[in-house]
XYZ file of C-alpha atoms in Angstrom:
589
model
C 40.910 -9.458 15.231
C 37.329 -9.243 13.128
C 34.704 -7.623 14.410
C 31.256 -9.377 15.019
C 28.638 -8.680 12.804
C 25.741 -6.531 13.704
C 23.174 -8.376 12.643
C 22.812 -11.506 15.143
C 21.361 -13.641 11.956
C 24.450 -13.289 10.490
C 26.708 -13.682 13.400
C 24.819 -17.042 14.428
C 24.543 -18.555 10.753
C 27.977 -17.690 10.560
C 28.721 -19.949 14.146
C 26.353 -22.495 12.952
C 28.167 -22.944 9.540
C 31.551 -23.468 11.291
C 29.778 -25.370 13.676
C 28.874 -28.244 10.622
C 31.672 -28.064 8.877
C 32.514 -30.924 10.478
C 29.717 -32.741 10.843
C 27.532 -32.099 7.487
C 29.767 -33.816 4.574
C 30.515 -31.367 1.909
C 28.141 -30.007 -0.670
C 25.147 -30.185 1.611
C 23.259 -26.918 0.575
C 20.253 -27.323 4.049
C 19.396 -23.753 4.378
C 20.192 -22.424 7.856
C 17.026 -20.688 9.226
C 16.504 -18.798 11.866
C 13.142 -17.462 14.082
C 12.762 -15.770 16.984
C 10.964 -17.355 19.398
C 7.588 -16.045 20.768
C 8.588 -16.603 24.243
C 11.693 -14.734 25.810
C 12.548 -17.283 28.060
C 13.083 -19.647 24.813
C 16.115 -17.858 23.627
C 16.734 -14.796 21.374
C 16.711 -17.149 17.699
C 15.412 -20.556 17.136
C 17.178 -23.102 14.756
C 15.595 -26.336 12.829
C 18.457 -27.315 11.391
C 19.326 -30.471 13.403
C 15.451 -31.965 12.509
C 16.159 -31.004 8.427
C 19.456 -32.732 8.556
C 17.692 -35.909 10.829
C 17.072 -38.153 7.128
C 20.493 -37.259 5.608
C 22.644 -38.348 8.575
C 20.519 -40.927 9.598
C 20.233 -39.876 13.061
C 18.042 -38.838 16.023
C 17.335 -34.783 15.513
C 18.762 -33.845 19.688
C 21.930 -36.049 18.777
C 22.647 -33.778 16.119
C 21.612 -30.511 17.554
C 24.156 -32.124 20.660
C 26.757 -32.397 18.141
C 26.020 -28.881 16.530
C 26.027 -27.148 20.096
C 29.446 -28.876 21.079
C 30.771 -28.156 17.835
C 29.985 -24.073 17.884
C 32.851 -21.812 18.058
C 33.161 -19.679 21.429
C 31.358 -16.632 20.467
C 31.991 -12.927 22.904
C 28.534 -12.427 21.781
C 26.948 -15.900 22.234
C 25.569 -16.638 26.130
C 24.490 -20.415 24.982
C 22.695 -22.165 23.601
C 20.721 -25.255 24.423
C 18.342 -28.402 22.659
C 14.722 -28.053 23.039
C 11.840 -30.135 22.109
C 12.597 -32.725 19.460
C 15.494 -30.936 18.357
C 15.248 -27.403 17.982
C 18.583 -25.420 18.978
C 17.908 -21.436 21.131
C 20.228 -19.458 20.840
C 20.650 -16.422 23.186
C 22.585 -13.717 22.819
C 24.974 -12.393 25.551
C 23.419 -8.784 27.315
C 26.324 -6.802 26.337
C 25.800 -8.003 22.740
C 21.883 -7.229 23.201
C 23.297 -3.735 24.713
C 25.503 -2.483 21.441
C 22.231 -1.778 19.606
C 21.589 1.575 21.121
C 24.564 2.972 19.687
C 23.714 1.596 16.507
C 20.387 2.544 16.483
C 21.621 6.255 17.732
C 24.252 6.044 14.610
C 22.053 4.779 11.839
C 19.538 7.958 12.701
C 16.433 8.028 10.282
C 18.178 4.782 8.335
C 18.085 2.562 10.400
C 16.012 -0.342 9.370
C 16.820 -0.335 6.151
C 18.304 -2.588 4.648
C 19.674 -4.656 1.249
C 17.145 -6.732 0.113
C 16.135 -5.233 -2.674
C 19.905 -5.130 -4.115
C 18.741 -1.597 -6.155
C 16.619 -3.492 -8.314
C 13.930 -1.675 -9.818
C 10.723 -2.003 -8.983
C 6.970 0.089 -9.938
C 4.290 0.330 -7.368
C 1.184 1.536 -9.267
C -1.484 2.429 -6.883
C -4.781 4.407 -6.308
C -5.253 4.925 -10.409
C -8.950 6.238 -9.560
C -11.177 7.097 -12.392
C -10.919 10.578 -13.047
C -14.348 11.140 -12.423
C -15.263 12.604 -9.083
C -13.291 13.363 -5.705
C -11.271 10.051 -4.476
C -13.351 8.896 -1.450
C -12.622 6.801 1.623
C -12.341 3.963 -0.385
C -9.506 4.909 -2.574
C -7.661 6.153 0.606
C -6.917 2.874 1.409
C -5.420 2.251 -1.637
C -3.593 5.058 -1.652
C -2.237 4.567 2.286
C -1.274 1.329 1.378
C 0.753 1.691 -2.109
C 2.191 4.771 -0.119
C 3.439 2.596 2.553
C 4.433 0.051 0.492
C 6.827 1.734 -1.541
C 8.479 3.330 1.010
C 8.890 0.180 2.637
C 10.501 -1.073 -0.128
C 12.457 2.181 -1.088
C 13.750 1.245 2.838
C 14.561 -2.238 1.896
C 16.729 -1.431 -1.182
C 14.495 -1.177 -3.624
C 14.644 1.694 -6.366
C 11.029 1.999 -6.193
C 8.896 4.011 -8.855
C 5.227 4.902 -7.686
C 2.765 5.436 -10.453
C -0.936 6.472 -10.511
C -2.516 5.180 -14.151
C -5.394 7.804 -15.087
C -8.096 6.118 -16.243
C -8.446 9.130 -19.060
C -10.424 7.350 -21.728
C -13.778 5.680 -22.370
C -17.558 5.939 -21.160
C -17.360 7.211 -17.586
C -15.049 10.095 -18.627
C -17.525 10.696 -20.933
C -20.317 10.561 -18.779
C -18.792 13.036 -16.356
C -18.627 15.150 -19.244
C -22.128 14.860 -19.953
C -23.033 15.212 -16.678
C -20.917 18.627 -16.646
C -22.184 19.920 -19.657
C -25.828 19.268 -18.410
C -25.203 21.708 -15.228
C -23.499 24.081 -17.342
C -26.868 24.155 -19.574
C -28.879 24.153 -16.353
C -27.358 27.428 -15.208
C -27.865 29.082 -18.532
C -31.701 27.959 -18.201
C -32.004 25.325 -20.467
C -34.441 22.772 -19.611
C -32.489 19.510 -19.772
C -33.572 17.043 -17.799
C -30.073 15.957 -16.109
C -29.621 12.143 -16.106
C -30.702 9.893 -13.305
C -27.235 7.665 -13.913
C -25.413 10.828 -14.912
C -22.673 12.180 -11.970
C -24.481 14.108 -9.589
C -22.222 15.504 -6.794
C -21.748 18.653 -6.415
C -18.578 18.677 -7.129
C -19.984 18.141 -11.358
C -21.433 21.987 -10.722
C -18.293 23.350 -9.847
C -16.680 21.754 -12.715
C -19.689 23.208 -14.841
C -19.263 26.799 -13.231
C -15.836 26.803 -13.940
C -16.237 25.918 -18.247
C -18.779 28.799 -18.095
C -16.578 31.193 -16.497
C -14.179 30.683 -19.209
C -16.641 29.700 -22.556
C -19.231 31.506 -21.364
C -22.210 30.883 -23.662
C -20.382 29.097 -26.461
C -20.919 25.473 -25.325
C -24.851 26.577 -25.429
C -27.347 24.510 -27.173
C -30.898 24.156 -27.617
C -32.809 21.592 -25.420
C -34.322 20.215 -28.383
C -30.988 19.221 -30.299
C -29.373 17.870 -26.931
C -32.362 15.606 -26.349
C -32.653 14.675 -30.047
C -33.493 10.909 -30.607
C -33.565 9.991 -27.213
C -35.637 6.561 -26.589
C -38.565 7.393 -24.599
C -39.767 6.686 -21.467
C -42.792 4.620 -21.413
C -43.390 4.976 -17.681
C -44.140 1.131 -17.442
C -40.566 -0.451 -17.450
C -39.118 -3.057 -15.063
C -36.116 -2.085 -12.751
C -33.685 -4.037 -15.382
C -35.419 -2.279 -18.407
C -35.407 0.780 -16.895
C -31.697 0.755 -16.072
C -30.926 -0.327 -19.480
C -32.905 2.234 -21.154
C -31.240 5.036 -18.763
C -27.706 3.512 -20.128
C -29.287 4.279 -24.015
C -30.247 7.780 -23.278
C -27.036 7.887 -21.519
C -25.481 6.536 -24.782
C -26.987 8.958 -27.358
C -26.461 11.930 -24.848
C -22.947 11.643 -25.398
C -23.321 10.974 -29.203
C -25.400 14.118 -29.343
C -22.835 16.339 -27.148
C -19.911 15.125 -29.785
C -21.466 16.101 -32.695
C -23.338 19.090 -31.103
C -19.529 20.738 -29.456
C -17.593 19.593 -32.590
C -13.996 20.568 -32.427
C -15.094 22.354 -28.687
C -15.582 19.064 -27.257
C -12.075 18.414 -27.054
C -10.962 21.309 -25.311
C -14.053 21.203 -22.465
C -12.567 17.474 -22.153
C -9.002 18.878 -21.275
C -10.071 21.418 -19.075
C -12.508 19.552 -17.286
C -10.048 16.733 -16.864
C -7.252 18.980 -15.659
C -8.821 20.152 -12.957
C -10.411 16.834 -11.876
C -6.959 15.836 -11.883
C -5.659 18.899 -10.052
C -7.963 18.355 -7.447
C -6.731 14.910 -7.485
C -3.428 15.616 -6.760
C -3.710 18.061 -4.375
C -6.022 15.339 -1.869
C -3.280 13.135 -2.100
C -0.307 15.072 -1.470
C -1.735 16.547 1.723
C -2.391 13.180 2.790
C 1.486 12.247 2.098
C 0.934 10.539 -0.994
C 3.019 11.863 -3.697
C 3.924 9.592 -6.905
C 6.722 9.595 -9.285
C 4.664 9.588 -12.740
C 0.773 10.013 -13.774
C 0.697 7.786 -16.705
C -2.516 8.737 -18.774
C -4.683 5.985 -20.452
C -5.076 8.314 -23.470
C -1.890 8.372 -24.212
C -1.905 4.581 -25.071
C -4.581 5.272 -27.939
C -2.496 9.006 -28.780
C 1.084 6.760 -29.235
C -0.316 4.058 -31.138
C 0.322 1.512 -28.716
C -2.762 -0.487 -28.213
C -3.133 -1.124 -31.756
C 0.549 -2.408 -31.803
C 0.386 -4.187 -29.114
C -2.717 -5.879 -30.686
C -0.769 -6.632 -33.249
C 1.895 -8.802 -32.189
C -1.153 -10.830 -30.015
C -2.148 -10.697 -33.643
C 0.978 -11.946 -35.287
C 1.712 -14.432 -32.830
C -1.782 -15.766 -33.553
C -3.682 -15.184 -30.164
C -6.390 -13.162 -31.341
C -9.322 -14.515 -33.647
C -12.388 -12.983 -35.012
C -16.015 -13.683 -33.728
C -19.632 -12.185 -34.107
C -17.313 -8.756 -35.646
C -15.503 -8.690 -32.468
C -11.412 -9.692 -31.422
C -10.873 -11.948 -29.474
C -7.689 -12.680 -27.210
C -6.967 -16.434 -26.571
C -6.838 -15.968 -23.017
C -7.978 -19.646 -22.309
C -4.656 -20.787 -23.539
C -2.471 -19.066 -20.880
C -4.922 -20.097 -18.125
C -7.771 -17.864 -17.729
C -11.324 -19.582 -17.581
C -12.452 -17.814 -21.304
C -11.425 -16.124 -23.865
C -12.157 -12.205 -23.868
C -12.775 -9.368 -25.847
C -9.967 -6.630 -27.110
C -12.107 -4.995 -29.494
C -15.749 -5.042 -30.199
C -18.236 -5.208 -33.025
C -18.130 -1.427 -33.566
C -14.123 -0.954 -33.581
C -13.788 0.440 -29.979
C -11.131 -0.914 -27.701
C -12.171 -2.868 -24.500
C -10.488 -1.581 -21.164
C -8.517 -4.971 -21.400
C -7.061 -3.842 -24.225
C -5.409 -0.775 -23.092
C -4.555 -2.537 -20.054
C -2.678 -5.408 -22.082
C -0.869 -2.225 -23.853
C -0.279 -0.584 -20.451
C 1.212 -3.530 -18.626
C 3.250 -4.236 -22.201
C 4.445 -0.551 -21.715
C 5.777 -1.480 -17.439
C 7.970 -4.288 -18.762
C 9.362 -2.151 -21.877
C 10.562 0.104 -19.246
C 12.657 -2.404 -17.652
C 10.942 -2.786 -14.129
C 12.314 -5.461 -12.650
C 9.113 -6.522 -10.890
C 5.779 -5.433 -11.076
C 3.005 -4.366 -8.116
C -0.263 -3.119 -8.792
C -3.081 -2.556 -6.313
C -6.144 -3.417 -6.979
C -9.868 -3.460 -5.410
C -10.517 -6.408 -4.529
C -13.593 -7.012 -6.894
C -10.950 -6.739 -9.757
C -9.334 -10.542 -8.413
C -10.992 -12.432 -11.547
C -9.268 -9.580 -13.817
C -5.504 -11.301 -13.164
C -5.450 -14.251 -14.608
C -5.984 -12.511 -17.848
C -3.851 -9.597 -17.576
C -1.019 -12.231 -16.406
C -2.057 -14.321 -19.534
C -1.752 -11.344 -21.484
C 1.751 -10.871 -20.730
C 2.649 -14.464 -21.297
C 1.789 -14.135 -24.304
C 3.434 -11.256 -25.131
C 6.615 -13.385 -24.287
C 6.941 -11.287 -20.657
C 7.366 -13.313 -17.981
C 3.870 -12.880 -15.769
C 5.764 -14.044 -12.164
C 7.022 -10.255 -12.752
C 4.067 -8.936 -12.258
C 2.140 -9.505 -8.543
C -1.245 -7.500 -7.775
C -2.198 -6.609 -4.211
C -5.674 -6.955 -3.357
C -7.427 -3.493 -1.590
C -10.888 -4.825 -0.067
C -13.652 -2.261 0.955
C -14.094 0.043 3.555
C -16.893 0.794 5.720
C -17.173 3.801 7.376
C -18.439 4.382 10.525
C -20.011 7.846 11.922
C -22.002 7.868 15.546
C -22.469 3.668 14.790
C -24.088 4.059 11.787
C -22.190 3.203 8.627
C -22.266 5.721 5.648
C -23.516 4.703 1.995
C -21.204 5.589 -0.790
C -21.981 6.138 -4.589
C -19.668 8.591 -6.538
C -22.274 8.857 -8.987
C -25.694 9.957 -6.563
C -23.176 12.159 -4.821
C -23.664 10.390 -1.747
C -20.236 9.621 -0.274
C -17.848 10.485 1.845
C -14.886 11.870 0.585
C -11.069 11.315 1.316
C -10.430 14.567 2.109
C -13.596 15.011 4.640
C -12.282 11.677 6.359
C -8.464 13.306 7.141
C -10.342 16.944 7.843
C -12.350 14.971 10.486
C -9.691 12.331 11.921
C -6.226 14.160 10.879
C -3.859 12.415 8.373
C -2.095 10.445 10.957
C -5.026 8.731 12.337
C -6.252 7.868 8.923
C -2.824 6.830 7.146
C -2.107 4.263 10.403
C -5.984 3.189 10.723
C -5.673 2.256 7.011
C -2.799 -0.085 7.370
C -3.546 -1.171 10.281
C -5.259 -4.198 9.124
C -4.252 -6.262 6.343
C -4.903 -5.012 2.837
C -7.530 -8.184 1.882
C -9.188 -8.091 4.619
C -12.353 -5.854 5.268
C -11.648 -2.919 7.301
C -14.658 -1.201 9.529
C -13.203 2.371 9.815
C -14.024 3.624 13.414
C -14.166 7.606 13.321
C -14.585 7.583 16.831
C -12.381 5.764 18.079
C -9.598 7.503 15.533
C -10.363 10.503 17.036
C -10.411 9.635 20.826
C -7.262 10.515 23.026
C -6.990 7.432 24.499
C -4.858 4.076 25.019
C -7.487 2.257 22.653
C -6.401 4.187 19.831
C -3.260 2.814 18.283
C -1.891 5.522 16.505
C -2.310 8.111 19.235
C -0.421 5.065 21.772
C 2.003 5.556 19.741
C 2.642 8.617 19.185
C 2.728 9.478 22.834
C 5.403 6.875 23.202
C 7.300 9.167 21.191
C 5.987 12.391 23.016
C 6.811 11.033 26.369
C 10.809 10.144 25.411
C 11.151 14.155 24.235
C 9.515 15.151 27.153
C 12.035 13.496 29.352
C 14.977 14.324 27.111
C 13.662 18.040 28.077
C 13.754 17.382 31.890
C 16.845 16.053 31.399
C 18.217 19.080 29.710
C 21.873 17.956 27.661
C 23.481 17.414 24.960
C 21.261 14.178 22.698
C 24.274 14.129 20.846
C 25.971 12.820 23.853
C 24.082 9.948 24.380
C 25.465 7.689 21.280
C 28.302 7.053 23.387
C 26.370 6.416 26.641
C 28.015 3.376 28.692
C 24.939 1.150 28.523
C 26.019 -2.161 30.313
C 23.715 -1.054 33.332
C 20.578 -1.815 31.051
C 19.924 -5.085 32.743
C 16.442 -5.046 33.696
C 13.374 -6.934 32.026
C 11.954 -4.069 30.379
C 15.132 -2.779 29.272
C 16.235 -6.415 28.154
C 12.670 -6.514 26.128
C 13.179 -3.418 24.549
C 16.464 -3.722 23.361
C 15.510 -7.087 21.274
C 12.239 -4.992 19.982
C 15.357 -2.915 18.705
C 17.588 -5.648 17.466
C 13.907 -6.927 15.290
C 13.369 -3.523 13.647
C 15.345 -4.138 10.751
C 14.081 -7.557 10.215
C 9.873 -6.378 10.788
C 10.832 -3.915 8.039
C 12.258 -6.164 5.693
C 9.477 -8.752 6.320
C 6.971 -6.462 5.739
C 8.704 -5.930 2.068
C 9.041 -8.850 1.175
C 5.400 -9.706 2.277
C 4.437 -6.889 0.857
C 2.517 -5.623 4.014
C 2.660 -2.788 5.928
C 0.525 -4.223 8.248
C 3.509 -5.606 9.793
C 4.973 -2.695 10.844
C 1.803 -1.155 12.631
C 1.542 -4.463 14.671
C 5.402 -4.119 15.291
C 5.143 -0.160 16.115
C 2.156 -0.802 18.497
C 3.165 -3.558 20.418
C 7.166 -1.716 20.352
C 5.190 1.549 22.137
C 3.545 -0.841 24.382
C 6.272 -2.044 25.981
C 7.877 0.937 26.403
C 5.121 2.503 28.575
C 5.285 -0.410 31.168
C 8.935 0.734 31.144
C 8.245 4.107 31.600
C 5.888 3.835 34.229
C 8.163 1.076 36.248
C 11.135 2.922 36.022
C 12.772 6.640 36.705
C 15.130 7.935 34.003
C 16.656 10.952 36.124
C 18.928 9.519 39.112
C 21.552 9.988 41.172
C 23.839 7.772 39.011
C 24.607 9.609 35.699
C 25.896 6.689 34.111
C 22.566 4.893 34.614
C 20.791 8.334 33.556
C 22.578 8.523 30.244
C 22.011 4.567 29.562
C 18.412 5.162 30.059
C 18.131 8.193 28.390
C 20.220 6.701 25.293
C 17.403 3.340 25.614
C 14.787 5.639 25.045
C 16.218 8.096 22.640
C 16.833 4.583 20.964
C 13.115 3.882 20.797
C 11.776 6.877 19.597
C 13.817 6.813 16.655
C 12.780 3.148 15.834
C 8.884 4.876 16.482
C 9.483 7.804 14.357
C 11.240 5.575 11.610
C 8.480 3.239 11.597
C 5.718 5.937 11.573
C 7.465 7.388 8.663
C 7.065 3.983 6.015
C 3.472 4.984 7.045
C 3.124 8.166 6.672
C 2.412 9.155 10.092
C 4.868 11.911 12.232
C 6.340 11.492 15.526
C 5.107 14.642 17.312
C 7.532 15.687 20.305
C 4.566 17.367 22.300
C 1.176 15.653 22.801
């Protein structure tokens, strides 16, 4: 005797496959699929298959769903199943079958959901990778909420996932935050600098600038007269543009001048100051529940030689040309709209071309497929990293980048300006102080990750049914509660007789059960954890009308432990779900 699978998508391919084995001539390779109808009354699964196979058998689409029905083997597990519309086949799925789940669900524990999609291949989520250059603010949480979610969808669905945050170590903004540093260090020694309008200005630069003085003391001290040396002047006259452009010249000989000025010194002020940016860094992010794998520095791409190798087999291979004393990749012959700088006139390295030697680096290491998240004002920026890789002879379909776009905050119904470099923003670890991790890890994903997102702070804080992550939660709360009136043994619920689960509440939360697994690996595969928030909050939703229908504690035990094992049931599927986003499940509200 075989058993019936679990999973009803198998069991019903499996009946529809027998089912045309007689009626579909061999060889035909028509995919069988499957949906679940939005309307209960429509069946438990859907099936097409009769309208696909209309042209090849020549025939009206209800004859051959007729034929298919009359052909389907008698299934234990199988109620009927009946011809709909211009052909379409429901399925539905006997209550006893419906029923087993709890015991599966109560089995499974904190894995169930996940599933075999993935097949262990190996896969890199590289997410957040903020400039070193100032706390992360609300902005990068998103990022960082998402890629978090993301991989540990994906880690559910089989994946062997590897989540990396690329520090942006190298180049002008790293060293204007060390100007900027070394400007408030001068400051509080009484030196008369006058600190740079378009230098970092948070106050987060003087704590960086206390710090270097508590450790070199005066030894980074110079004379106002040798920091300021052949700075262009300011005329007092300029335009907005030419203003702004002659800021970005001071800016430029500032750091020229704080090079030569530190010497060997400047190296070490860089390393410390960068440590503890990226200290702080860390720390934010793993008391929001975002931990990663590997930090993968940008400096070490220049340190290991690899952007100039890289470089040269573009070189080799004959995709890079000269022009105006600059390299040029030929991007415009793998698709993008021009061609673009790798290195300029005065031998420096473009951002592009680490990130050609970066994304060079990913496929070296034998990642299977590729996800990087991105803001969404970096969309133009794909077609030539993908063209980069093509013609590296790497296969760009590896590589797939998920778009992040902005967030605005909202605080009393006024939204809040950000600029890392004015100091005027809010930061990532003010917004979880003020709305708790859980509120701000489920708001995040909430919506999906190209779309705008207006975050509400009131409304994540409130207590109320018109805040989705607290709805859920006290889904969760409520189930533990009654599992404490009750007062046994949870353990003894796996094996609770459940047939008396007949009701339509019960009936609709036992196929929210049966769907877990397949929201889950949806959302992988779609690469949206959007997904399961919409699953989670409609899933809690449902089982409040249930709650407030029904009693769990009765007379009949049998009916008490059914009950009792239905909603144990569903606040593991809430916790489980919560936990792909970061969020907890707390027993008490």
């Amino acid at each position: 005797m075989t058993t019936a699978p679990a999973d009803a998508r198998t069991l019903l391919v499996g009946l529809i496959e027998q089912a045309l084995a007689g009626i579909v001539p061999a060889g035909s390779t028509t995919a069988i699929q499957l949906e679940r109808p939005k309307q209960a009354q429509h069946g438990d699964f859907a099936c097409n298959i009769a309208m696909q196979l209309a042209k090849q058998l020549r025939s009206n689409p209800r004859a051959i769903a007729q034929q298919i029905i009359a052909a389907l083997p008698a299934s234990p597990d199988l109620e009927k199943a009946e011809i709909a519309g211009a052909g379409f086949i429901n399925f539905f799925l006997t209550q006893s079958y419906k029923q087993r789940v709890v015991s599966r669900v109560l089995a499974a524990g904190d894995a169930y959901g996940h599933g075999k999609l993935g097949a262990g291949r190996r896969i890199q989520v590289e997410f957040v990778s903020a400039n070193p250059t100032g706390p992360l603010h609300v902005g990068h949480g998103r990022g960082a909420a998402y890629g978090a979610s993301l991989a540990a969808i994906l880690a559910a669905a089989g994946y062997d996932v590897q989540r990396e945050f690329y520090v942006n170590d190298a180049g002008r903004q790293m060293d204007i935050l060390l100007v900027s540093v070394w400007m408030r260090y001068l400051e509080a020694a009484g030196i008369a600098v006058s600190f740079p309008p378009n230098g970092y200005q948070g106050e987060y630069v003087r704590q960086r600038a206390a710090e270097l003085r508590a450790v070199q003391g005066a030894a980074l001290e110079r004379n106002v007269e040798a920091v300021e040396q052949n700075l262009p002047p300011l005329r007092g006259n300029e335009s907005t543009e030419e203003l702004d452009a002659l800021h970005e010249a001071r800016m430029d000989v500032l750091i020229a001048n704080m090079k030569a000025l530190l010497g060997g010194a400047f190296a070490e002020a860089f390393a410390r100051v960068l440590e503890r940016q990226l200290a702080e860094c860390r720390d934010v992010l793993e008391r929001f529940g975002v931990n990663f794998d590997r930090w993968y520095s940008e400096q070490s791409l220049y340190a290991e030689g690899k952007i100039a190798a890289t470089l040269e087999q573009l070189q080799t291979a004959g995709h890079l040309y000269q022009k105006d004393g600059a390299t040029w990749f030929r991007s415009t012959d793998f698709g993008d709209d021009k061609d673009r700088v790798v290195r300029r006139d005065n031998g420096l390295y473009t951002y592009f071309a680490s990130d050609i030697a970066y994304h060079a680096d990913k496929l070296a290491r034998g990642f299977e497929q590729i996800i990087d998240v991105w803001g969404a004002d970096h969309h133009g920026y794909i077609p030539r990293v993908k063209a980069a890789i093509t013609a590296l002879g790497g296969d760009a379909a590896k590589l797939t980048v998920a778009l992040i776009q902005l967030v605005a905050l909202f605080r009393g119904g006024e939204p809040v300006r950000m600029g890392k470099r004015s100091g005027n923003y809010v930061t990532l670890e003010e917004l979880y102080g003020d709305v708790g991790v859980d509120a701000a890890r489920f708001f995040y994903v909430l919506r999906k990750s190209d779309q705008h997102f207006d975050f509400d702070l009131d409304l994540a804080k409130s207590q109320s049914n018109d805040n989705p992550v607290y709805y859920i939660q006290y889904a969760h709360a409520r189930v533990c509660s009654v599992l404490a009136q009750w007062g046994g043994d949870a353990a003894t619920l796996r094996d609770a007789d459940t047939s008396g689960l007949q009701s339509a509440h019960e009936t609709a939360l036992l196929r929210r059960l049966t769907e877990y697994p397949e929201v889950v690996e949806g959302a992988a595969r779609d690469l949206a954890p959007h997904n399961i928030a919409f699953f989670l909050k409609e899933f809690a939703g449902e089982f409040h009308s249930y709650y407030n229908a029904e009693r769990f504690l009765l007379e009949d035990a049998t009916l008490t432990k059914a009950r009792l094992a239905l909603a144990l049931a569903v606040s593991q599927v809430l916790k489980n779900g919560l936990a792909l986003l970061g969020v907890g499940a707390p027993e008490k509200m």
